[in-house]
Short mmCIF file of C-alpha atoms and ligand atoms in Angstrom, two decimals:
data_model
loop_
_atom_site.label_atom_id
_atom_site.label_comp_id
_atom_site.label_asym_id
_atom_site.label_seq_id
_atom_site.Cartn_x
_atom_site.Cartn_y
_atom_site.Cartn_z
CA UNK A 82 15.75 -10.65 17.78
CA UNK A 83 18.72 -10.30 15.50
CA UNK A 84 21.19 -7.67 16.66
CA UNK A 85 21.50 -4.58 15.15
CA UNK A 86 23.62 -3.84 12.19
CA UNK A 87 24.65 -0.34 11.94
CA UNK A 88 25.35 -0.28 8.39
CA UNK A 89 25.46 3.17 6.68
CA UNK A 90 26.49 3.42 2.99
CA UNK A 91 27.65 5.88 1.22
CA UNK A 92 25.60 5.75 -1.70
CA UNK A 93 22.53 6.08 0.98
CA UNK A 94 24.10 8.70 2.97
CA UNK A 95 24.50 10.35 -0.52
CA UNK A 96 21.16 10.29 -1.31
CA UNK A 97 19.90 11.50 2.36
CA UNK A 98 21.98 14.12 2.27
CA UNK A 99 20.59 15.40 -0.97
CA UNK A 100 16.90 15.03 0.63
CA UNK A 101 17.89 16.75 3.87
CA UNK A 102 16.95 20.66 3.73
CA UNK A 103 19.88 23.09 5.02
CA UNK A 104 17.00 25.91 5.51
CA UNK A 105 13.87 26.23 6.62
CA UNK A 106 12.25 24.00 9.37
CA UNK A 107 13.44 20.23 9.35
CA UNK A 108 12.57 17.75 11.97
CA UNK A 109 14.18 14.50 12.94
CA UNK A 110 12.67 10.80 11.48
CA UNK A 111 13.56 8.36 14.09
CA UNK A 112 14.17 4.82 13.12
CA UNK A 113 11.27 2.07 14.05
CA UNK A 114 13.94 -0.70 15.00
CA UNK A 115 16.51 1.43 17.10
CA UNK A 116 14.96 4.77 17.68
CA UNK A 117 18.17 5.82 16.25
CA UNK A 118 18.52 8.96 14.14
CA UNK A 119 17.78 8.23 10.20
CA UNK A 120 17.73 11.81 8.91
CA UNK A 121 16.37 14.94 8.91
CA UNK A 122 12.84 15.78 6.38
CA UNK A 123 11.71 19.37 5.55
CA UNK A 124 8.69 20.38 7.44
CA UNK A 125 6.96 22.15 4.17
CA UNK A 126 3.76 24.30 4.63
CA UNK A 127 0.67 25.46 2.96
CA UNK A 128 2.61 28.13 0.97
CA UNK A 129 5.10 25.37 -0.03
CA UNK A 130 2.01 23.53 -1.12
CA UNK A 131 0.98 26.65 -3.22
CA UNK A 132 4.11 27.36 -4.68
CA UNK A 133 4.66 23.48 -5.72
CA UNK A 134 1.02 23.61 -7.39
CA UNK A 135 2.29 26.92 -8.86
CA UNK A 136 4.91 24.85 -10.48
CA UNK A 137 3.63 21.85 -11.26
CA UNK A 138 0.64 23.75 -13.61
CA UNK A 139 3.10 26.01 -14.94
CA UNK A 140 5.28 22.71 -16.30
CA UNK A 141 1.98 20.88 -17.24
CA UNK A 142 1.27 21.50 -20.96
CA UNK A 143 4.61 21.10 -22.22
CA UNK A 144 4.60 17.51 -20.31
CA UNK A 145 1.22 17.22 -21.96
CA UNK A 146 2.63 18.17 -25.09
CA UNK A 147 5.50 15.77 -25.55
CA UNK A 148 2.94 12.91 -26.07
CA UNK A 149 2.47 9.27 -24.88
CA UNK A 150 5.52 8.39 -26.81
CA UNK A 151 7.96 10.57 -25.35
CA UNK A 152 6.75 10.55 -21.86
CA UNK A 153 6.74 6.69 -21.90
CA UNK A 154 10.62 6.93 -22.75
CA UNK A 155 10.76 9.35 -19.81
CA UNK A 156 8.77 7.01 -17.76
CA UNK A 157 11.42 4.12 -18.73
CA UNK A 158 14.47 6.77 -18.26
CA UNK A 159 13.05 6.86 -14.62
CA UNK A 160 12.53 3.54 -13.85
CA UNK A 161 16.30 3.24 -15.01
CA UNK A 162 17.09 5.61 -12.39
CA UNK A 163 15.50 3.68 -9.49
CA UNK A 164 16.97 0.67 -10.65
CA UNK A 165 20.74 2.23 -10.56
CA UNK A 166 19.67 3.43 -6.93
CA UNK A 167 18.23 0.66 -5.92
CA UNK A 168 20.41 -0.24 -3.28
CA UNK A 169 19.85 2.93 -1.28
CA UNK A 170 16.38 3.23 -1.78
CA UNK A 171 16.28 -0.02 -0.43
CA UNK A 172 18.22 0.95 2.76
CA UNK A 173 16.60 4.80 3.19
CA UNK A 174 13.21 2.60 3.13
CA UNK A 175 14.40 -0.01 5.73
CA UNK A 176 15.92 2.63 8.26
CA UNK A 177 13.26 4.75 7.79
CA UNK A 178 9.87 2.38 7.51
CA UNK A 179 11.27 -0.39 9.37
CA UNK A 180 11.03 -3.27 6.86
CA UNK A 181 13.99 -5.70 6.73
CA UNK A 182 16.01 -5.24 3.37
CA UNK A 183 15.00 -8.92 2.15
CA UNK A 184 11.76 -10.89 2.18
CA UNK A 185 9.29 -9.35 0.48
CA UNK A 186 10.20 -5.96 2.09
CA UNK A 187 12.58 -3.17 1.18
CA UNK A 188 14.52 -4.58 -2.05
CA UNK A 189 11.12 -6.29 -3.27
CA UNK A 190 9.45 -2.67 -2.84
CA UNK A 191 12.20 -0.59 -4.76
CA UNK A 192 12.13 -3.33 -7.63
CA UNK A 193 7.92 -3.10 -7.62
CA UNK A 194 8.56 0.64 -7.83
CA UNK A 195 10.77 0.21 -10.81
CA UNK A 196 8.34 -2.33 -12.13
CA UNK A 197 4.92 -0.35 -12.12
CA UNK A 198 7.21 2.48 -14.01
CA UNK A 199 7.99 0.34 -16.70
CA UNK A 200 4.71 -1.02 -17.02
CA UNK A 201 2.80 2.59 -16.86
CA UNK A 202 4.97 3.31 -19.85
CA UNK A 203 4.18 0.02 -21.96
CA UNK A 204 0.43 -0.24 -21.40
CA UNK A 205 -1.33 0.56 -24.93
CA UNK A 206 -4.03 3.04 -24.68
CA UNK A 207 -5.24 3.78 -27.89
CA UNK A 208 -8.29 5.62 -28.55
CA UNK A 209 -11.57 3.52 -28.99
CA UNK A 210 -13.87 3.62 -31.54
CA UNK A 211 -17.22 3.32 -29.57
CA UNK A 212 -19.52 3.95 -32.78
CA UNK A 213 -19.43 3.57 -36.62
CA UNK A 214 -22.66 2.97 -37.82
CA UNK A 215 -22.20 4.43 -40.82
CA UNK A 216 -24.24 7.41 -39.55
CA UNK A 217 -22.50 8.37 -36.56
CA UNK A 218 -18.33 8.11 -35.53
CA UNK A 219 -17.99 8.59 -32.03
CA UNK A 220 -14.40 7.84 -30.87
CA UNK A 221 -13.65 8.07 -27.02
CA UNK A 222 -10.25 9.54 -26.00
CA UNK A 223 -8.36 10.19 -22.72
CA UNK A 224 -7.09 13.80 -22.25
CA UNK A 225 -4.81 15.03 -19.53
CA UNK A 226 -6.44 16.32 -16.35
CA UNK A 227 -3.69 18.88 -15.27
CA UNK A 228 -2.36 18.55 -11.95
CA UNK A 229 -2.85 15.70 -9.59
CA UNK A 230 -2.30 15.19 -6.19
CA UNK A 231 -1.00 12.05 -5.04
CA UNK A 232 -1.42 11.75 -0.99
CA UNK A 233 0.08 8.29 0.38
CA UNK A 234 0.50 6.18 3.55
CA UNK A 235 3.74 4.85 5.15
CA UNK A 236 3.58 1.45 4.87
CA UNK A 237 4.56 0.88 1.15
CA UNK A 238 5.69 4.50 0.73
CA UNK A 239 8.04 4.25 -2.22
CA UNK A 240 5.92 1.65 -4.19
CA UNK A 241 2.46 3.45 -3.73
CA UNK A 242 4.00 6.63 -5.00
CA UNK A 243 4.90 5.10 -8.37
CA UNK A 244 1.31 3.49 -8.29
CA UNK A 245 0.04 7.04 -8.23
CA UNK A 246 2.61 8.99 -10.10
CA UNK A 247 3.56 6.43 -13.25
CA UNK A 248 -0.29 6.89 -14.69
CA UNK A 249 -0.73 10.23 -13.78
CA UNK A 250 2.33 11.15 -16.06
CA UNK A 251 1.51 8.92 -18.44
CA UNK A 252 -1.66 10.50 -19.11
CA UNK A 253 0.03 14.19 -19.49
CA UNK A 254 -0.70 15.24 -16.11
CA UNK A 255 2.01 16.74 -13.55
CA UNK A 256 1.65 15.99 -9.87
CA UNK A 257 2.05 17.28 -6.66
CA UNK A 258 3.03 14.65 -4.02
CA UNK A 259 2.40 14.43 -0.29
CA UNK A 260 4.15 11.51 1.33
CA UNK A 261 2.98 10.34 4.72
CA UNK A 262 4.58 12.13 7.53
CA UNK A 263 5.86 9.05 8.83
CA UNK A 264 8.09 8.27 5.73
CA UNK A 265 8.75 11.62 4.13
CA UNK A 266 12.44 10.70 3.14
CA UNK A 267 11.54 7.17 1.62
CA UNK A 268 9.65 9.58 -0.50
CA UNK A 269 12.15 12.17 -0.99
CA UNK A 270 14.43 10.08 -1.98
CA UNK A 271 12.86 7.82 -4.69
CA UNK A 272 11.58 11.46 -6.14
CA UNK A 273 14.97 12.83 -6.17
CA UNK A 274 15.95 9.92 -8.35
CA UNK A 275 13.35 10.07 -10.61
CA UNK A 276 13.63 13.66 -11.26
CA UNK A 277 17.19 13.36 -12.53
CA UNK A 278 15.66 12.49 -15.62
CA UNK A 279 12.15 13.92 -15.31
CA UNK A 280 11.86 18.03 -16.79
CA UNK A 281 11.42 20.32 -13.80
CA UNK A 282 8.29 20.94 -12.67
CA UNK A 283 6.78 17.52 -13.23
CA UNK A 284 6.85 15.83 -10.44
CA UNK A 285 7.21 18.19 -7.13
CA UNK A 286 6.79 17.04 -3.62
CA UNK A 287 5.79 18.68 -0.31
CA UNK A 288 6.89 17.05 2.90
CA UNK A 289 3.83 18.55 5.42
CA UNK A 290 1.60 17.02 7.79
CA UNK A 291 -1.96 16.68 7.60
CA UNK A 292 -2.96 20.07 6.65
CA UNK A 293 -0.84 20.18 3.63
CA UNK A 294 -2.85 17.06 2.72
CA UNK A 295 -6.19 18.87 3.33
CA UNK A 296 -4.81 21.85 1.41
CA UNK A 297 -3.83 19.63 -1.41
CA UNK A 298 -7.22 18.02 -1.48
CA UNK A 299 -9.27 21.01 -1.38
CA UNK A 300 -7.30 23.07 -4.12
CA UNK A 301 -9.19 24.56 -6.94
CA UNK A 302 -6.17 23.95 -9.27
CA UNK A 303 -5.93 20.43 -8.53
CA UNK A 304 -7.95 17.78 -11.07
CA UNK A 305 -7.80 14.84 -9.38
CA UNK A 306 -6.76 13.41 -6.05
CA UNK A 307 -5.24 10.07 -5.64
CA UNK A 308 -5.35 9.11 -2.37
CA UNK A 309 -4.04 5.55 -0.66
CA UNK A 310 -4.58 5.79 3.16
CA UNK A 311 -7.30 5.05 6.06
CA UNK A 312 -11.10 5.15 5.07
CA UNK A 313 -11.31 7.37 7.75
CA UNK A 314 -9.03 10.12 6.25
CA UNK A 315 -10.59 9.00 2.83
CA UNK A 316 -13.83 10.37 4.05
CA UNK A 317 -12.73 13.51 4.91
CA UNK A 318 -11.04 14.14 1.60
CA UNK A 319 -14.42 13.69 -0.29
CA UNK A 320 -15.93 15.97 1.60
CA UNK A 321 -12.95 18.78 1.17
CA UNK A 322 -13.17 17.61 -2.98
CA UNK A 323 -16.46 18.52 -3.03
CA UNK A 324 -16.57 22.07 -3.64
CA UNK A 325 -14.17 21.89 -6.85
CA UNK A 326 -16.14 18.31 -7.89
CA UNK A 327 -12.32 16.87 -8.09
CA UNK A 328 -12.00 13.53 -9.42
CA UNK A 329 -10.97 10.73 -6.65
CA UNK A 330 -9.38 7.27 -6.94
CA UNK A 331 -9.84 5.91 -3.23
CA UNK A 332 -7.46 2.95 -1.95
CA UNK A 333 -8.32 2.81 1.33
CA UNK A 334 -8.31 0.46 4.67
CA UNK A 335 -8.90 -3.29 4.57
CA UNK A 336 -10.22 -5.97 6.67
CA UNK A 337 -9.50 -9.00 4.28
CA UNK A 338 -10.89 -12.38 4.88
CA UNK A 339 -9.20 -15.76 4.25
CA UNK A 340 -11.31 -18.83 3.94
CA UNK A 341 -9.80 -22.29 4.58
CA UNK A 342 -11.99 -25.24 3.24
CA UNK A 343 -11.82 -28.76 4.76
CA UNK A 344 -10.22 -29.90 1.30
CA UNK A 345 -6.74 -28.32 2.05
CA UNK A 346 -3.40 -29.91 2.57
CA UNK A 347 -2.60 -27.64 5.62
CA UNK A 348 1.14 -27.85 5.70
CA UNK A 349 1.02 -27.45 1.80
CA UNK A 350 -0.74 -23.73 2.33
CA UNK A 351 0.88 -23.18 5.30
CA UNK A 352 3.42 -20.39 3.97
CA UNK A 353 1.45 -18.96 1.54
CA UNK A 354 -1.22 -17.91 4.46
CA UNK A 355 1.43 -16.50 6.42
CA UNK A 356 2.91 -14.54 3.97
CA UNK A 357 -0.58 -13.31 3.08
CA UNK A 358 -0.96 -11.94 6.61
CA UNK A 359 2.55 -11.25 7.80
CA UNK A 360 3.72 -9.57 4.40
CA UNK A 361 5.70 -6.12 5.88
CA UNK A 362 4.63 -7.47 9.11
CA UNK A 363 1.24 -7.48 8.42
CA UNK A 364 1.48 -3.94 7.80
CA UNK A 365 -0.15 -3.79 4.27
CA UNK A 366 -3.55 -2.77 3.00
CA UNK A 367 -4.28 -5.95 1.31
CA UNK A 368 -2.67 -8.51 3.85
CA UNK A 369 -4.80 -11.16 5.01
CA UNK A 370 -6.30 -10.21 8.33
CA UNK A 371 -9.17 -12.51 9.07
CA UNK A 372 -8.56 -16.35 8.87
CA UNK A 373 -11.62 -18.72 8.99
CA UNK A 374 -10.67 -22.48 9.07
CA UNK A 375 -13.11 -25.44 8.63
CA UNK A 376 -12.99 -27.55 11.88
CA UNK A 377 -12.06 -30.62 10.06
CA UNK A 378 -8.38 -28.92 9.69
CA UNK A 379 -8.35 -26.22 12.42
CA UNK A 380 -5.89 -27.51 14.39
CA UNK A 381 -3.41 -28.78 11.53
CA UNK A 382 -3.83 -25.83 9.59
CA UNK A 383 -3.15 -23.68 13.22
CA UNK A 384 0.08 -26.00 13.78
CA UNK A 385 1.70 -25.44 10.86
CA UNK A 386 0.86 -21.55 10.62
CA UNK A 387 2.80 -21.72 14.21
CA UNK A 388 5.99 -23.96 12.77
CA UNK A 389 6.40 -21.41 9.71
CA UNK A 390 5.57 -18.35 12.02
CA UNK A 391 8.52 -19.58 14.54
CA UNK A 392 10.89 -19.81 11.82
CA UNK A 393 10.52 -16.34 9.90
CA UNK A 394 13.06 -13.99 12.24
CA UNK A 395 12.15 -10.37 13.04
CA UNK A 396 14.59 -7.65 13.67
CA UNK A 397 16.45 -4.69 12.56
CA UNK A 398 15.55 -4.43 8.88
CA UNK A 399 19.40 -3.85 7.67
CA UNK A 400 20.60 -7.19 8.89
CA UNK A 401 20.11 -9.73 6.06
CA UNK A 402 19.00 -12.57 7.99
CA UNK A 403 15.50 -10.91 8.83
CA UNK A 404 12.20 -10.86 7.36
CA UNK A 405 10.15 -9.27 9.16
CA UNK A 406 10.48 -6.09 11.09
CA UNK A 407 9.19 -3.61 13.81
CA UNK A 408 5.70 -1.79 13.42
CA UNK A 409 6.44 1.52 11.86
CA UNK A 410 5.74 4.06 14.79
CA UNK A 411 4.41 3.72 18.35
CA UNK A 412 0.39 4.25 17.63
CA UNK A 413 0.64 1.34 15.05
CA UNK A 414 2.12 -1.09 18.14
CA UNK A 415 -0.39 0.41 20.39
CA UNK A 416 -3.37 -0.50 18.49
CA UNK A 417 -2.08 -4.33 17.74
CA UNK A 418 -1.37 -4.38 21.19
CA UNK A 419 -4.54 -3.32 22.39
CA UNK A 420 -6.43 -5.49 20.11
CA UNK A 421 -4.75 -8.23 20.94
CA UNK A 422 -4.86 -8.01 24.96
CA UNK A 423 -8.88 -7.40 23.97
CA UNK A 424 -8.93 -10.90 22.28
CA UNK A 425 -6.78 -12.18 24.94
CA UNK A 426 -9.70 -10.75 27.92
CA UNK A 427 -12.27 -12.30 25.53
CA UNK A 428 -10.91 -15.58 26.16
CA UNK A 429 -9.35 -16.55 22.78
CA UNK A 430 -6.16 -18.59 22.87
CA UNK A 431 -2.70 -17.15 21.82
CA UNK A 432 -0.92 -19.56 20.12
CA UNK A 433 2.18 -17.68 19.46
CA UNK A 434 3.11 -14.37 20.48
CA UNK A 435 1.32 -11.66 22.15
CA UNK A 436 4.01 -10.85 24.61
CA UNK A 437 5.82 -7.73 23.30
CA UNK A 438 9.19 -7.39 25.24
CA UNK A 439 8.81 -3.32 26.48
CA UNK A 440 12.36 -3.34 27.38
CA UNK A 441 13.92 -3.48 23.93
CA UNK A 442 14.25 -0.27 21.74
CA UNK A 443 11.73 0.11 18.66
CA UNK A 444 8.37 -0.78 18.16
CA UNK A 445 8.48 -4.59 17.86
CA UNK A 446 5.72 -6.91 18.13
CA UNK A 447 6.09 -10.53 18.12
CA UNK A 448 4.17 -12.42 15.58
CA UNK A 449 1.37 -13.38 16.90
CA UNK A 450 -1.62 -15.97 15.84
CA UNK A 451 -4.62 -15.91 17.94
CA UNK A 452 -6.85 -19.35 17.75
CA UNK A 453 -10.66 -20.04 19.08
CA UNK A 454 -11.36 -16.27 18.91
CA UNK A 455 -14.63 -14.77 18.52
CA UNK A 456 -15.66 -13.12 15.32
CA UNK A 457 -17.06 -10.27 17.21
CA UNK A 458 -13.61 -9.78 19.04
CA UNK A 459 -11.96 -6.03 18.22
CA UNK A 460 -8.99 -8.15 16.69
CA UNK A 461 -11.33 -9.71 14.00
CA UNK A 462 -13.71 -6.41 13.24
CA UNK A 463 -11.09 -3.68 13.33
CA UNK A 464 -8.34 -3.80 10.95
CA UNK A 465 -5.01 -4.46 13.28
CA UNK A 466 -2.45 -3.45 10.32
CA UNK A 467 0.06 -5.79 12.25
CA UNK A 468 1.51 -9.10 12.98
CA UNK A 469 -1.39 -10.26 14.98
CA UNK A 470 -3.44 -12.88 12.81
CA UNK A 471 -6.88 -13.97 14.45
CA UNK A 472 -8.41 -18.10 13.34
CA UNK A 473 -11.89 -18.15 13.68
CA UNK A 474 -13.03 -21.98 13.47
CA UNK A 475 -16.17 -22.60 11.11
CA UNK A 476 -18.25 -25.65 10.38
CA UNK A 477 -20.93 -24.21 8.10
CA UNK A 478 -19.45 -22.46 4.66
CA UNK A 479 -22.68 -20.00 4.55
CA UNK A 480 -21.95 -18.38 7.81
CA UNK A 481 -18.13 -18.35 7.15
CA UNK A 482 -19.03 -16.12 3.97
CA UNK A 483 -21.63 -14.25 6.00
CA UNK A 484 -18.91 -13.17 8.46
CA UNK A 485 -16.44 -12.73 6.04
CA UNK A 486 -18.36 -10.46 4.40
CA UNK A 487 -19.93 -8.88 7.94
CA UNK A 488 -17.75 -5.97 7.90
CA UNK A 489 -17.93 -2.43 5.98
CA UNK A 490 -14.96 -2.78 4.12
CA UNK A 491 -13.95 -5.12 1.27
CA UNK A 492 -10.51 -4.74 -0.46
CA UNK A 493 -9.43 -8.27 -1.24
CA UNK A 494 -10.14 -12.08 0.03
CA UNK A 495 -9.01 -15.38 -0.29
CA UNK A 496 -10.29 -18.75 -0.75
CA UNK A 497 -8.14 -21.60 -0.37
CA UNK A 498 -8.83 -24.96 -1.37
CA UNK A 499 -7.87 -27.88 -3.39
CA UNK A 500 -11.09 -27.67 -5.55
CA UNK A 501 -10.63 -24.73 -7.77
CA UNK A 502 -14.52 -24.86 -9.14
CA UNK A 503 -15.75 -24.45 -5.79
CA UNK A 504 -12.94 -21.76 -5.11
CA UNK A 505 -14.47 -19.40 -7.62
CA UNK A 506 -18.12 -20.08 -6.62
CA UNK A 507 -17.20 -18.85 -3.35
CA UNK A 508 -15.28 -16.25 -4.86
CA UNK A 509 -18.31 -14.64 -6.60
CA UNK A 510 -19.92 -14.19 -3.03
CA UNK A 511 -17.49 -12.26 -1.38
CA UNK A 512 -17.97 -9.00 -0.95
CA UNK A 513 -14.18 -7.51 -2.46
CA UNK A 514 -12.05 -5.95 -4.83
CA UNK A 515 -10.05 -8.79 -5.79
CA UNK A 516 -10.18 -12.68 -4.71
CA UNK A 517 -7.62 -14.84 -4.79
CA UNK A 518 -7.73 -18.74 -4.39
CA UNK A 519 -4.82 -20.30 -3.03
CA UNK A 520 -2.87 -17.14 -2.36
CA UNK A 521 -3.51 -13.85 -0.86
CA UNK A 522 -2.51 -9.91 -1.60
CA UNK A 523 -0.58 -10.41 -4.62
CA UNK A 524 -0.76 -7.58 -7.44
CA UNK A 525 -0.07 -7.48 -10.95
CA UNK A 526 0.53 -4.10 -13.15
CA UNK A 527 -1.53 -5.37 -15.64
CA UNK A 528 -4.32 -6.29 -12.84
CA UNK A 529 -6.81 -3.48 -11.83
CA UNK A 530 -6.71 -3.41 -8.31
CA UNK A 531 -9.84 -1.54 -6.24
CA UNK A 532 -11.77 -2.11 -3.03
CA UNK A 533 -15.43 -2.54 -2.80
CA UNK A 534 -17.60 -1.20 0.01
CA UNK A 535 -15.59 1.15 2.20
CA UNK A 536 -12.22 0.12 0.70
CA UNK A 537 -12.74 3.24 -1.57
CA UNK A 538 -13.72 3.36 -5.40
CA UNK A 539 -11.22 3.81 -8.71
CA UNK A 540 -8.93 1.30 -10.16
CA UNK A 541 -5.41 1.73 -9.96
CA UNK A 542 -2.89 -0.42 -12.73
CA UNK A 543 -3.36 -1.50 -16.21
CA UNK A 544 -5.55 -0.08 -18.65
CA UNK A 545 -8.15 1.12 -16.40
CA UNK A 546 -5.85 2.47 -14.04
CA UNK A 547 -4.26 4.84 -17.21
CA UNK A 548 -8.11 5.62 -18.04
CA UNK A 549 -8.75 6.78 -14.39
CA UNK A 550 -5.76 9.55 -15.10
CA UNK A 551 -7.38 11.16 -17.62
CA UNK A 552 -10.68 12.93 -18.98
CA UNK A 553 -12.86 11.08 -21.08
CA UNK A 554 -13.64 12.99 -24.45
CA UNK A 555 -15.71 11.85 -26.82
CA UNK A 556 -14.82 13.08 -30.27
CA UNK A 557 -18.34 12.92 -32.56
CA UNK A 558 -17.94 13.16 -36.03
P1 NAD B 199 -3.83 8.02 7.12
O1 NAD B 199 -5.07 8.07 6.26
O2 NAD B 199 -3.44 8.62 8.20
O3 NAD B 199 -2.69 8.82 6.19
C1 NAD B 199 -2.76 9.08 4.86
C2 NAD B 199 -2.09 10.42 4.00
O4 NAD B 199 -3.25 11.03 4.42
C3 NAD B 199 -0.95 10.79 4.77
O5 NAD B 199 -0.26 11.41 3.77
C4 NAD B 199 -1.50 11.83 5.89
O6 NAD B 199 -0.62 13.26 5.92
C5 NAD B 199 -2.48 12.22 4.76
N1 NAD B 199 -3.87 12.94 5.51
C6 NAD B 199 -4.31 12.93 6.58
N2 NAD B 199 -5.27 13.54 7.01
C7 NAD B 199 -5.57 14.29 5.54
C8 NAD B 199 -6.62 14.89 5.26
N3 NAD B 199 -7.64 15.75 6.02
N4 NAD B 199 -6.77 15.46 4.02
C9 NAD B 199 -5.75 14.97 3.26
N5 NAD B 199 -4.55 13.83 3.56
C10 NAD B 199 -4.47 13.68 4.70
O7 NAD B 199 -3.33 6.59 6.29
P2 NAD B 199 -1.82 5.70 6.60
O8 NAD B 199 -2.05 5.21 8.45
O9 NAD B 199 -0.93 6.14 6.80
O10 NAD B 199 -2.12 4.34 5.86
C11 NAD B 199 -2.65 3.39 6.88
C12 NAD B 199 -3.66 2.76 6.21
O11 NAD B 199 -3.71 2.53 4.72
C13 NAD B 199 -4.64 1.69 6.77
O12 NAD B 199 -6.26 1.27 6.64
C14 NAD B 199 -4.35 0.88 4.89
O13 NAD B 199 -5.04 0.00 4.89
C15 NAD B 199 -4.44 1.85 4.26
N6 NAD B 199 -3.92 1.43 2.83
C16 NAD B 199 -4.89 1.27 1.71
C17 NAD B 199 -4.31 0.74 0.63
C18 NAD B 199 -4.94 0.55 -0.52
O14 NAD B 199 -4.29 0.31 -1.29
N7 NAD B 199 -6.27 0.26 -0.49
C19 NAD B 199 -3.00 0.78 0.45
C20 NAD B 199 -1.71 0.56 1.72
C21 NAD B 199 -2.48 1.61 2.81
#
């Protein structure tokens, strides 16, 4: 593990000072890599939430009245504001979330935040003429919903906030954001930056706990909730939204399978498989979480993955050399630890890692590869959300597909093969919202993203994502 580098850039300190409350309740946010203090976050209450909703509701008609073109211009200015503060935002994110600056991590996340903001501004959405037969003329429009609630997780806090906020704003809604209690500073900093260019009240942020999330999800003035987080919380939100028949987009947990066919070149696919599984140190909704490898190439794939994994430095995020970081919180560390222990107890073979150094500060769990593991092991069946990949051996493709589909969630999946047509045929049999071929987890702002089964419902990104933030209205005549 690389040694900590205690860099505190001035711009980052300024940004943190901007979001640190001087009055009211506040709490310490600790660095998951070192245990050191990152800063203080406000602890907002349900009363604060009420006031934020009133402000967002008051701001909404004027925001909607600006029209698509002007709102898009303002979103582009917000993206410019993110770019101008990119380094400071990445530092706050790295220190609070734990992800390194480099690799597909903090700088990458800030870049994605501004990129998705620009995409939401640029995506055309015209009224559709759905019938025009001489007798009937019907057009389909999408009107603003009103005030949208955006509730987010701690793994990609800035990027996911933009995924929720940008299309909502583009469609003429105002937004009340409730960041995860684990990563409030990253989101407060992001919103402070975009609010330099947006009118007052258009984006409000309430940094509270689960009680504030629950109050937001049941509030009568909230027309829609954009939620990204665990399946258990998603179910709670469905219940609390029922009385007001809120619209919901739910991006929930995943346990993505990858199926490796016998025709692959193991060394050629190893790096793609590695990053598919270990991006953000495994704390990614659509990461590859179970790898099914055909017996013919099993040992070679395992060997190639070990070689790649060994070469990827893990450590404190501000050290430019690192590409893997700590788990964001101790609860997640404990989940990964328990699942790997259960795999060991079940007779699985640990190829790498599996032995955290408990004398070190921080929530570091080493990069772990587990072979010859039974498909029924908890490490396979439960979402580990951390750097521990189970590799399951298969001989029969139908059996591999059945195992891949054998869980209640279905966010993503991947097929690895030299034969793209065969991979596409297998994709059609997989119960997942996205299937990648010879890749895993890459998202694009114009390709709709959403889950099958208990990974949620509703789509984000592109035209479909904009439509999800509007009320469809048919104008007939
Ligand atoms: P979580 O469900 O514990 O928390 C998410 C958010 O919900 C937090 O802001 C929390 O305060 C809030 N919350 C908690 N209880 C609530 C309630 N009753 N009503 C309203 N809000 C409530 O999730 P997490 O641990 O932060 O995130 C990890 C999970 O998120 C993983 O399962 C991961 O797969 C999933 N995830 C999914 C996607 C996706 O796009 N599908 C993306 C990222 C993460």
